[in-house]
Short mmCIF file of C-alpha atoms in Angstrom, two decimals:
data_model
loop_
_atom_site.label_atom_id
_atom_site.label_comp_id
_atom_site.label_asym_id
_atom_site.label_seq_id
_atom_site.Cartn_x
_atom_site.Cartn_y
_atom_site.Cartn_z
CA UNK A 1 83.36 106.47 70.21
CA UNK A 2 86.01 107.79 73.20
CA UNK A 3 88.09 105.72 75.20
CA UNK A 4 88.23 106.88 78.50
CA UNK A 5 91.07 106.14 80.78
CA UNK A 6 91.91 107.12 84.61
CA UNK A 7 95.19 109.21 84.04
CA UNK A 8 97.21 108.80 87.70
CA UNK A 9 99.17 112.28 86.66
CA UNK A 10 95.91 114.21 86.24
CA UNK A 11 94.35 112.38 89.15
CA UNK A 12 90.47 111.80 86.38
CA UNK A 13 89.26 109.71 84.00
CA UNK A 14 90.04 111.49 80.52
CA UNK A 15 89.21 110.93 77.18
CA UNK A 16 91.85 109.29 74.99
CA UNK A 17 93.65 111.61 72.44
CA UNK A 18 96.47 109.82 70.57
CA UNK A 19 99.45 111.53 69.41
CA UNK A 20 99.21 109.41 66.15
CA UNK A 21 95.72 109.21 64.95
CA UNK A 22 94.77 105.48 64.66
CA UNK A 23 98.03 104.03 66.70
CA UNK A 24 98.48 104.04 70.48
CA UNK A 25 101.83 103.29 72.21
CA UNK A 26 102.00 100.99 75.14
CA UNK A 27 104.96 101.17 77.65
CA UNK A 28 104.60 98.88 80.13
CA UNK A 29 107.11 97.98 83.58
CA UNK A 30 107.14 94.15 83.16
CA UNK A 31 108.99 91.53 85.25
CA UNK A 32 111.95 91.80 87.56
CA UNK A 33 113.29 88.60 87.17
CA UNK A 34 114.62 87.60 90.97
CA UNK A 35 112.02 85.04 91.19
CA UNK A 36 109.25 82.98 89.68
CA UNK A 37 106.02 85.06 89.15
CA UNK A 38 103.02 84.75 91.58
CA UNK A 39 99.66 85.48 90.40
CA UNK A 40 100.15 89.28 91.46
CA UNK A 41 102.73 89.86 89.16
CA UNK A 42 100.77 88.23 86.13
CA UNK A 43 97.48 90.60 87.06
CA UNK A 44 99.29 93.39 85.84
CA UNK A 45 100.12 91.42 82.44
CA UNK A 46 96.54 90.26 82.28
CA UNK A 47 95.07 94.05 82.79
CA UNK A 48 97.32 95.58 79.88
CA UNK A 49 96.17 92.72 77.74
CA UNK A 50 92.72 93.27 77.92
CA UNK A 51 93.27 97.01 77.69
CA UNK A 52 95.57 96.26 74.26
CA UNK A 53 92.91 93.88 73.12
CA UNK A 54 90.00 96.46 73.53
CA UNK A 55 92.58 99.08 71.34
CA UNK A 56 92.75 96.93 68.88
CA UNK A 57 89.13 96.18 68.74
CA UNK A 58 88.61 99.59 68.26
CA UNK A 59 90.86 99.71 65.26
CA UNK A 60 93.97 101.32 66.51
CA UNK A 61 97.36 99.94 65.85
CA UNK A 62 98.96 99.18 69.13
CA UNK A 63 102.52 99.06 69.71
CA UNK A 64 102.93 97.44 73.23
CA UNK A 65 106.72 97.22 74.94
CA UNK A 66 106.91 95.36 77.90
CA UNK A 67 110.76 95.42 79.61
CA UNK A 68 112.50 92.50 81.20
CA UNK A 69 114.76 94.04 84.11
CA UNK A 70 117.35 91.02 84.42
CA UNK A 71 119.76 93.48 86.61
CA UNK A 72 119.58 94.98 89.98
CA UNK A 73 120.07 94.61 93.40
CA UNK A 74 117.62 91.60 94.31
CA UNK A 75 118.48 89.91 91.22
CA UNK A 76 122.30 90.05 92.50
CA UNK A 77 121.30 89.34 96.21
CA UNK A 78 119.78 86.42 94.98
CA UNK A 79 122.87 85.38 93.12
CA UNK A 80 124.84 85.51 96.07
CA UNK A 81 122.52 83.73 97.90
CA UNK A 82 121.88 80.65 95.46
CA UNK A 83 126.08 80.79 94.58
CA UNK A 84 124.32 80.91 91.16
CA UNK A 85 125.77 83.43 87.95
CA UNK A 86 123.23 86.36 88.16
CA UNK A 87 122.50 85.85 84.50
CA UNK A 88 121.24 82.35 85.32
CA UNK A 89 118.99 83.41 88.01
CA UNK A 90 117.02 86.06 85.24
CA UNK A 91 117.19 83.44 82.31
CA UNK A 92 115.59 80.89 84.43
CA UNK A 93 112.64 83.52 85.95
CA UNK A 94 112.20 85.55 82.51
CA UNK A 95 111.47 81.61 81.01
CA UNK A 96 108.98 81.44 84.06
CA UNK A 97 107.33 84.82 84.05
CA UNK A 98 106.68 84.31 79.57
CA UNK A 99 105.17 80.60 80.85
CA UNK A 100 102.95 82.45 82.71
CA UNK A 101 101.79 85.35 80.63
CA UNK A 102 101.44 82.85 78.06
CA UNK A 103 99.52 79.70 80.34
CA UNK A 104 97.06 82.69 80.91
CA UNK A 105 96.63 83.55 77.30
CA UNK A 106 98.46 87.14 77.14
CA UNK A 107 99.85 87.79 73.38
CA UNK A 108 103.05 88.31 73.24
CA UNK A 109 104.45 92.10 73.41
CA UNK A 110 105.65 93.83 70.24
CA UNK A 111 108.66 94.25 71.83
CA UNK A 112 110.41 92.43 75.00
CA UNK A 113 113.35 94.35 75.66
CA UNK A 114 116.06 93.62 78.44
CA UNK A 115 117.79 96.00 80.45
CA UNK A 116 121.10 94.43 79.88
CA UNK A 117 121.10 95.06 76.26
CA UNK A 118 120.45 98.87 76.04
CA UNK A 119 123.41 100.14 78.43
CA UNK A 120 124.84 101.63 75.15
CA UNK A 121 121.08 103.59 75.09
CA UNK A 122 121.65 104.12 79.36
CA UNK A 123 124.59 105.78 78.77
CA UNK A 124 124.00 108.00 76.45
CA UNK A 125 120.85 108.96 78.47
CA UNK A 126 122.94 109.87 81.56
CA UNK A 127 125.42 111.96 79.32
CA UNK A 128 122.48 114.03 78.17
CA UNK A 129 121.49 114.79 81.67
CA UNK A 130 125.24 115.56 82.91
CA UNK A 131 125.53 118.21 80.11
CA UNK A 132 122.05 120.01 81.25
CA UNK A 133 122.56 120.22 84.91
CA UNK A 134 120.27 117.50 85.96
CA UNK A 135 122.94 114.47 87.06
CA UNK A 136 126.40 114.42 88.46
CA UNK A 137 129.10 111.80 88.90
CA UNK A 138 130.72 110.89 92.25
CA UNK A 139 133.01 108.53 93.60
CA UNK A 140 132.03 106.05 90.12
CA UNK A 141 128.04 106.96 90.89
CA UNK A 142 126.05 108.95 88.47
CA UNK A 143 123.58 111.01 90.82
CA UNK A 144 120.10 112.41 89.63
CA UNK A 145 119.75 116.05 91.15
CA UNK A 146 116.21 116.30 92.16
CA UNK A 147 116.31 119.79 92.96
CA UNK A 148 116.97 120.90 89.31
CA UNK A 149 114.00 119.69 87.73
CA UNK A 150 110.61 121.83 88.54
CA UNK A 151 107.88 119.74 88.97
CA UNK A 152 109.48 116.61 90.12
CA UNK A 153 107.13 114.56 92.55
CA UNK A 154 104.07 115.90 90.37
CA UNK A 155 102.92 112.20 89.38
CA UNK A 156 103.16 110.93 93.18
CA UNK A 157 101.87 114.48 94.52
CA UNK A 158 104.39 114.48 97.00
CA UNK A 159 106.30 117.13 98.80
CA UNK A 160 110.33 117.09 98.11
CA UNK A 161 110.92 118.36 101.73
CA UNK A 162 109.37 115.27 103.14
CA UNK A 163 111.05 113.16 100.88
CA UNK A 164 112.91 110.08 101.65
CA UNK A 165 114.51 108.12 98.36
CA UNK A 166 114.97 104.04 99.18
CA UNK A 167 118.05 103.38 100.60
CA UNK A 168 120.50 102.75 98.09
CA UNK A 169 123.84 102.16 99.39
CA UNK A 170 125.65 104.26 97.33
CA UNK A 171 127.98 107.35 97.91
CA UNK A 172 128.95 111.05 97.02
CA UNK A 173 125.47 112.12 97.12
CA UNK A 174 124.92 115.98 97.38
CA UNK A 175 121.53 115.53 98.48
CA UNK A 176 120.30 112.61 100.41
CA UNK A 177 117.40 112.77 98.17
CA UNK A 178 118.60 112.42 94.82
CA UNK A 179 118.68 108.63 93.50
CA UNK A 180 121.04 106.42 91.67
CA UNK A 181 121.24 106.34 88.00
CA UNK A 182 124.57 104.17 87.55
CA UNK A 183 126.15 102.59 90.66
CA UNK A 184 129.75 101.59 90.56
CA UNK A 185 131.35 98.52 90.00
CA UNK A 186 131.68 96.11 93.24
CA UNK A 187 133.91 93.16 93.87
CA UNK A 188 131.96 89.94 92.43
CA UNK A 189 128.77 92.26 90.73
CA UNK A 190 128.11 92.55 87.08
CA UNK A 191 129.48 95.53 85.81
CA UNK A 192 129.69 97.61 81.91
CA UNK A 193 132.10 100.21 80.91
CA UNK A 194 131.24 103.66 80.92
CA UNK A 195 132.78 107.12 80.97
CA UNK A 196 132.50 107.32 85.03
CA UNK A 197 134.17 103.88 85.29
CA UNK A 198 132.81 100.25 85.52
CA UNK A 199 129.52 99.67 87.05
CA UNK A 200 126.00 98.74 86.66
CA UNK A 201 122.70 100.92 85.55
CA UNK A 202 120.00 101.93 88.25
CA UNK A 203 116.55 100.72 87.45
CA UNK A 204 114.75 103.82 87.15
CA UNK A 205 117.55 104.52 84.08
CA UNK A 206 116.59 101.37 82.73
CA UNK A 207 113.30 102.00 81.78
CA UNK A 208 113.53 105.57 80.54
CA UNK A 209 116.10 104.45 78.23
CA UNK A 210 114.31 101.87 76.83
CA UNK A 211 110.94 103.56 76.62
CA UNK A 212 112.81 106.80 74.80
CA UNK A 213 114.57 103.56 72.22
CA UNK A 214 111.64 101.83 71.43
CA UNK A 215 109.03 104.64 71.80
CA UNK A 216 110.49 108.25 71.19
CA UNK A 217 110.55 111.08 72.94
CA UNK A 218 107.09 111.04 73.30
CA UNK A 219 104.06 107.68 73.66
CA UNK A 220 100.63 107.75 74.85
CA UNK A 221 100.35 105.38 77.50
CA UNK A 222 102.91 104.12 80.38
CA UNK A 223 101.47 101.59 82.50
CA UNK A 224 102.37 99.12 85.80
CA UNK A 225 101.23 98.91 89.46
CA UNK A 226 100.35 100.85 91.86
CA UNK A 227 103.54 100.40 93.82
CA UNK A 228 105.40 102.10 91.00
CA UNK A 229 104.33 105.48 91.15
CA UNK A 230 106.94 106.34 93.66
CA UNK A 231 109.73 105.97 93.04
CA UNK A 232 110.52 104.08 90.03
CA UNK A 233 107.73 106.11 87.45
CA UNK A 234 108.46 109.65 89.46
CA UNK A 235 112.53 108.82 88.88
CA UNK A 236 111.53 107.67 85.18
CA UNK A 237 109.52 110.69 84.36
CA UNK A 238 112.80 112.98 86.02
CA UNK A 239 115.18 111.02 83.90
CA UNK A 240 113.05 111.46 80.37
CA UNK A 241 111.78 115.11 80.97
CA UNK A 242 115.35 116.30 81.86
CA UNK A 243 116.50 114.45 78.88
CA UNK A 244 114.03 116.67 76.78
CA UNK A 245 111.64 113.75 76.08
CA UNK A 246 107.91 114.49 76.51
CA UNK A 247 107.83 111.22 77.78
CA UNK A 248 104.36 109.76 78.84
CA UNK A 249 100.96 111.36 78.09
CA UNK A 250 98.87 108.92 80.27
CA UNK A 251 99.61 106.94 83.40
CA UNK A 252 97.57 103.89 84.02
CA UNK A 253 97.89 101.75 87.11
CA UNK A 254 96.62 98.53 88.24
CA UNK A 255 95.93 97.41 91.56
CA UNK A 256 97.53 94.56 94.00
CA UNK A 257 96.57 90.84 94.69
CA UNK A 258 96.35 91.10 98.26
CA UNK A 259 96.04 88.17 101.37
CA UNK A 260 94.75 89.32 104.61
CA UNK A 261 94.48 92.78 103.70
CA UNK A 262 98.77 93.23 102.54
CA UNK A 263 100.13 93.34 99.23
CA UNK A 264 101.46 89.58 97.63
CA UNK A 265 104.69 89.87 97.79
CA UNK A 266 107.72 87.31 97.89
CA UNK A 267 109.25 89.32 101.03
CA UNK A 268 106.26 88.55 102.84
CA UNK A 269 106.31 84.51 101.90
CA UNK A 270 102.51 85.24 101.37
CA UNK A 271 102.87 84.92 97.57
CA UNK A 272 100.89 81.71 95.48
CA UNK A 273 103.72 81.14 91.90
CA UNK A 274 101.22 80.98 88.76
CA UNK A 275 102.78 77.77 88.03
CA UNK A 276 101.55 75.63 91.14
CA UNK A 277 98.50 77.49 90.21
CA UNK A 278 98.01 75.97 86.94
CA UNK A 279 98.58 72.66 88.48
CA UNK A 280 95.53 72.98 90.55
CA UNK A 281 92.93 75.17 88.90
CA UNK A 282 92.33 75.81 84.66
CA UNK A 283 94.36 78.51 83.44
CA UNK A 284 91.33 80.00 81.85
CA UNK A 285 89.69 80.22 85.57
CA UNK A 286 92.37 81.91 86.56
CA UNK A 287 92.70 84.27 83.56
CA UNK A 288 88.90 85.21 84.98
CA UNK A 289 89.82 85.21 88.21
CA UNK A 290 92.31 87.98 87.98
CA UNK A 291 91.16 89.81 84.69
CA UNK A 292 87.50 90.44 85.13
CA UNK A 293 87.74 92.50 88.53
CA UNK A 294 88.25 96.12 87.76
CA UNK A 295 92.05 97.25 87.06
CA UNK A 296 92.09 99.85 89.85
CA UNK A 297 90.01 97.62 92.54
CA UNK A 298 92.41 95.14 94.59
CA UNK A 299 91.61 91.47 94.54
CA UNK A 300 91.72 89.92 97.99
CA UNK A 301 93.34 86.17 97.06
CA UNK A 302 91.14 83.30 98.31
CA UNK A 303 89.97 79.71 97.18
CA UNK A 304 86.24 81.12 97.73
CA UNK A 305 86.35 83.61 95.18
CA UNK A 306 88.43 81.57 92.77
CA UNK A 307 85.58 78.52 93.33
CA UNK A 308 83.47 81.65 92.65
CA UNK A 309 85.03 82.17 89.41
CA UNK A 310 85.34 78.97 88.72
CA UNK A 311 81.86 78.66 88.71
CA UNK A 312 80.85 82.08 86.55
CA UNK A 313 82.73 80.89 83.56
CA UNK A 314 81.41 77.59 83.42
CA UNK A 315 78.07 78.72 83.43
CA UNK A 316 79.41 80.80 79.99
CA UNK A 317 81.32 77.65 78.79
CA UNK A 318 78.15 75.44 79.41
CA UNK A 319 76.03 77.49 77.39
CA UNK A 320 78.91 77.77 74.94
CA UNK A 321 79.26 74.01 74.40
CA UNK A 322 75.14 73.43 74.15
CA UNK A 323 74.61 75.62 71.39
CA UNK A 324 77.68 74.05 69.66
CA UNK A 325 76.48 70.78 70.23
CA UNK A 326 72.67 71.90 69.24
CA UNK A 327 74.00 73.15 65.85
CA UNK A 328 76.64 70.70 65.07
CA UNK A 329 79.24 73.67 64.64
CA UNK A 330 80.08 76.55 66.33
CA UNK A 331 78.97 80.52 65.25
CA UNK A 332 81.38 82.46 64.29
CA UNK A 333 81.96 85.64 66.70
CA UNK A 334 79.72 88.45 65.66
CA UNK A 335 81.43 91.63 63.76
CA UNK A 336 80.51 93.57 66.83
CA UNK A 337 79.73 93.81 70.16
CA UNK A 338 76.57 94.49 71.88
CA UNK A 339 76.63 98.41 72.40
CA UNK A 340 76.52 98.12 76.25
CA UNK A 341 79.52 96.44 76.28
CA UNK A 342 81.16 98.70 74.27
CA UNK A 343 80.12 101.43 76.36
CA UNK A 344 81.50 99.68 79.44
CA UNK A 345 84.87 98.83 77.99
CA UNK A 346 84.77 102.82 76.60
CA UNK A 347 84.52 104.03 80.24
CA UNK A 348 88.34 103.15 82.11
CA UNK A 349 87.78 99.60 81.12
CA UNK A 350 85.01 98.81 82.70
CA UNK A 351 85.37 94.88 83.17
CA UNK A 352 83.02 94.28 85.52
CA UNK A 353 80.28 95.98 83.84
CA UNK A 354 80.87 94.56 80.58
CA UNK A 355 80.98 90.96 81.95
CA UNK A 356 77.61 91.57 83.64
CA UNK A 357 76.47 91.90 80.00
CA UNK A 358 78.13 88.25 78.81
CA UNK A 359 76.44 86.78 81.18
CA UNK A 360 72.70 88.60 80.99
CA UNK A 361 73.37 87.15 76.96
CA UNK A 362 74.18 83.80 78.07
CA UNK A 363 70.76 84.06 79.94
CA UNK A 364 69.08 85.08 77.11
CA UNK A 365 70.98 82.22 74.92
CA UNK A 366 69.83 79.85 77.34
CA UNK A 367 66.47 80.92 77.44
CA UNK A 368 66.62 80.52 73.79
CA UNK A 369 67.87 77.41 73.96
CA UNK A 370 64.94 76.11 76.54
CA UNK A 371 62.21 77.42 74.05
CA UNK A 372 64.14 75.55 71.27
CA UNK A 373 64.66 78.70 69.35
CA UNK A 374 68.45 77.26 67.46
CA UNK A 375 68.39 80.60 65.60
CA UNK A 376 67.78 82.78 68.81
CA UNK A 377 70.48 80.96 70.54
CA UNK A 378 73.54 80.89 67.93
CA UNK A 379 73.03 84.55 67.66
CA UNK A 380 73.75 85.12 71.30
CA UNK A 381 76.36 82.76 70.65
CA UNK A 382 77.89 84.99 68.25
CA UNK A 383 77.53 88.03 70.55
CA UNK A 384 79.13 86.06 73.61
CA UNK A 385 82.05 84.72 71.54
CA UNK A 386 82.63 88.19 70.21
CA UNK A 387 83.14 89.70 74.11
CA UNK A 388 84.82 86.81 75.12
CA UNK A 389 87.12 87.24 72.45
CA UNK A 390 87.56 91.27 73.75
CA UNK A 391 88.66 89.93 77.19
CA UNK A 392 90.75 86.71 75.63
CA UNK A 393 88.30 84.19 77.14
CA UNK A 394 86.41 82.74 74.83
CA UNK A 395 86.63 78.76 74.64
CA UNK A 396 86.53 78.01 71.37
CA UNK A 397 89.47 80.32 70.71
CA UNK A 398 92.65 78.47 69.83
CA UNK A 399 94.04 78.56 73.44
CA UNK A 400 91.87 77.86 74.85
CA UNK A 401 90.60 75.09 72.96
CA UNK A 402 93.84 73.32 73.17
CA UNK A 403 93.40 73.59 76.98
CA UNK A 404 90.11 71.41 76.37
CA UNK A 405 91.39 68.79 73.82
CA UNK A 406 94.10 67.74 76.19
CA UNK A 407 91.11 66.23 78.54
CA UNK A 408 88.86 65.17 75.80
CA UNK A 409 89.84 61.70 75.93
CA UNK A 410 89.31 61.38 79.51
CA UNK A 411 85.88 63.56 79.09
CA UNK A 412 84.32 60.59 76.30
CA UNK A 413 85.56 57.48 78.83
CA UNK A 414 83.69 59.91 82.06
CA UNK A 415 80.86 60.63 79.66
CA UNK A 416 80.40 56.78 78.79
CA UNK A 417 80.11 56.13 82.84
CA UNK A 418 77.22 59.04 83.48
CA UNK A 419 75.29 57.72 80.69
CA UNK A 420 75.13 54.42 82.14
CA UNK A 421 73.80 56.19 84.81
CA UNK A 422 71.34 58.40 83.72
CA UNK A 423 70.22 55.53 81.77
CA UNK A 424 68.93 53.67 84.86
CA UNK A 425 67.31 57.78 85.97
CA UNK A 426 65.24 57.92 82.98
CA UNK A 427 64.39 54.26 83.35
CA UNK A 428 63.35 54.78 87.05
CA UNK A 429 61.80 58.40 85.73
CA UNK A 430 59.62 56.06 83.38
CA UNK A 431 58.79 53.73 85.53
CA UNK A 432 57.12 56.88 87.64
CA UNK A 433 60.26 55.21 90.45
CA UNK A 434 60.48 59.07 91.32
CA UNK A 435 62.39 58.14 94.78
CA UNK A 436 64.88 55.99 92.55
CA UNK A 437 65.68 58.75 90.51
CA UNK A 438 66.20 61.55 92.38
CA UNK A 439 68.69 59.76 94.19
CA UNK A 440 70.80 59.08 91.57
CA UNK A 441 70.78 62.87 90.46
CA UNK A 442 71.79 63.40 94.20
CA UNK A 443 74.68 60.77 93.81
CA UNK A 444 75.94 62.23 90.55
CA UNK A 445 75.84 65.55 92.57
CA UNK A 446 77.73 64.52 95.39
CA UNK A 447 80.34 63.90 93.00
CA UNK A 448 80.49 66.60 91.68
CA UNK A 449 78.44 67.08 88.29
CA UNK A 450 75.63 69.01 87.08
CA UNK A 451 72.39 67.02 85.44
CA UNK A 452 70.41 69.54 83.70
CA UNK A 453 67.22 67.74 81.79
CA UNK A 454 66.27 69.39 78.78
CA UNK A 455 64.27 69.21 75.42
CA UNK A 456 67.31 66.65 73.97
CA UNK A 457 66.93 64.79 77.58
CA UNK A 458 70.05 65.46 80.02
CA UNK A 459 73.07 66.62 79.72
CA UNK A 460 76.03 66.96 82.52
CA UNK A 461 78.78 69.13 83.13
CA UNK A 462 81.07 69.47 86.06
CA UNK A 463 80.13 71.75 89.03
CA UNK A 464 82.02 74.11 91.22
CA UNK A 465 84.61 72.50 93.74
#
């Protein structure tokens, strides 16, 4: 058994070596806390917890470190805007974005550190750097020199004489192209103490200092998305290498949410906030939704694909609920999965693939279920729960179970109603009233339920939208 894993730096899938046999390290970008979360910020939380999930299913001991960046310059922009403290504007969205990760069933990191409690850790980092010829301080600013560190651009394979570093409003620079790693203190801005005067941190420092705290000098795995490779991971890895820190051994990004073919962003006012999401469609559906495509594929947002969705894991909750119902309890997840799926998961986390295997068992389940074979089908059962339990969707998990109690007392007074009417079906069905009967399976599909007729006579469930 390998894990493979798409490493951005080396631009191929490798095979996963640790640097500690049987533990992996997990550094992950998390939220900048400006704003409430839309549902492209949470895909990024959703594709790290599968991947931690599937580590641990393998038997590794994961340490996973997610940051909170609750200071920089759209967090402060925002301030200004809203006449708000800046520390109320990240309380409030770092609340939202942990309602999110949680609504959508991520566990909860090892470790949740914010930027604002590490400057100590920043500091110390930018020190290091001054004293080996890779930063400089001017006018207040602390300046990375890009030109001092061979191979810098290596991750973004980019060429330092086309370069052009995000505006950053700062000044003293020697070179246009070198970035800010603590920006001086401004009239009505947050600011720390520091040898170089009052100011605030840059974000790339951020994370390298709190990767190199939590993590060492050297972890296996440093994840986020796409639109982090340049600059924020290229200015991390300068920060940590000219440090002396090893830093990363694998970088592993996910792919955008997009609409109409442009990355969801807030700037773009194209983005949909996970919690009016949850308001309109089962956090489970979108946990599918946005988890099951592969990590490095985009997702182009629509209601279509989310009915889509919608529709794919009720089909697995159906047969789920059936077999439970069939055996009067439900089978406990098998020990392992089926080797396909393993094999899939093994190969860069191969969603896709291994969901086309849940649901070719659910066939088979059903199948079993239709020839009235109970053993046949709990044994699928226990294979399904098992995968399901890999990608953090199976129902009868604790989550998500709660998710279904809450509507179980409006389920027994809807289930009362369609047995009334399926009553008068099989009445007209045995009265040979064929005409009679079909129409009332038409009605009761109009409205949107399912009437399967089985061995046990029928049974409904709710369609797609």
């Amino acid at each position: 058994m390998t894990i493979r894993l798409y490493d951005t730096s080396a631009r191929q899938i490798r095979d996963f070596a640790p640097l500690t046999p049987g533990c992996v390290s997990i550094y992950l970008c998390g939220a900048t806390v400006q704003a409430a979360p839309h549902i492209g910020h949470i895909r990024s939380g959703l594709n790290f917890d599968i991947m931690r999930r599937w580590f641990a299913y393998r038997g590794y001991d994961v340490t996973f470190i997610r940051n909170v960046t609750d200071i920089d310059d759209k967090i402060i922009r925002k301030a200004a805007e809203q006449h708000r403290p800046w520390w109320s504007i990240g309380y409030d969205n770092e609340r939202a974005f942990n309602d999110a990760y949680a609504a959508l069933g991520c566990l909860p990191p090892t470790y949740e550190p914010r930027a604002t409690g590490h400057i100590t850790e920043m500091v110390e980092m930018m020190r290091g750097l001054i004293e080996r010829g890779h930063a400089y301080e001017a006018d207040g600013n602390v300046y990375f020199d890009v030109r001092s560190l061979p191979g810098y651009l290596s991750l973004s394979n980019q060429d330092l004489d086309d370069l052009r570093q995000p505006d950053e409003g700062a000044s003293g620079k020697r070179d246009p192209r070198d970035f800010a790693m603590w920006k001086s203190a401004k009239p009505g801005e947050p600011s720390w103490e520091a040898p170089w005067g009052r100011g605030r941190p840059g974000w790339h420092l951020e994370c390298s200092a709190m990767a190199h705290k939590y993590l060492g000098e050297e972890f296996d795995i440093h994840g986020g998305g796409i639109d982090l490779i340049f600059p924020h991971h290229e200015n991390e890895i300068a920060q940590a290498k000219g440090f002396g820190d090893a830093f990363a051994r694998y970088w592993v990004h996910n792919a955008w949410v997009t609409m109409s073919g442009e990355k969801m962003s807030k700037s773009l006012g194209n983005s949909v906030l996970v919690s009016e999401m949850v308001k309109a469609w089962r956090p489970v559906v979108l946990r599918y939704y946005l988890g099951t495509p592969h990590y490095r594929s985009t997702i182009e947002y629509s209601e279509e694909s989310l009915r889509e969705a919608e529709s794919a894991y009720a089909r697995i909750e159906g047969f789920v609920q059936r077999v439970t119902e069939l055996a009067g309890q439900a089978a406990e997840p098998a020990a392992e999965v089926p080797p396909a799926f393993a094999e899939a998961m093994d190969d860069d986390l191969g969603v896709p693939q291994a969901l086309a295997i849940v649901h070719t068992t659910v066939r088979q389940g059903n199948s079993a279920l239709a020839a009235d074979d109970k053993d046949a089908a709990a044994a699928r059962l226990a294979e399904v729960r098992a995968m399901l339990g890999v990608l953090g969707l199976d129902p009868l998990a604790p989550h998500w179970a709660g998710e279904q109690e809450q509507g179980e007392d409006l389920r027994h007074v809807v289930d009362s109603l369609v047995r009334l009417v399926l009553d008068q079906r099989e009445a007209a069905r045995a009265r040979k009233d064929w005409p009679t009967a079909d129409a009332i399976r038409d009605q009761l599909g109009q409205s949107g339920l399912v009437i399967e007729d089985g061995p046990q006579g029928p049974r409904w469930s709710l369609g797609s939208r």
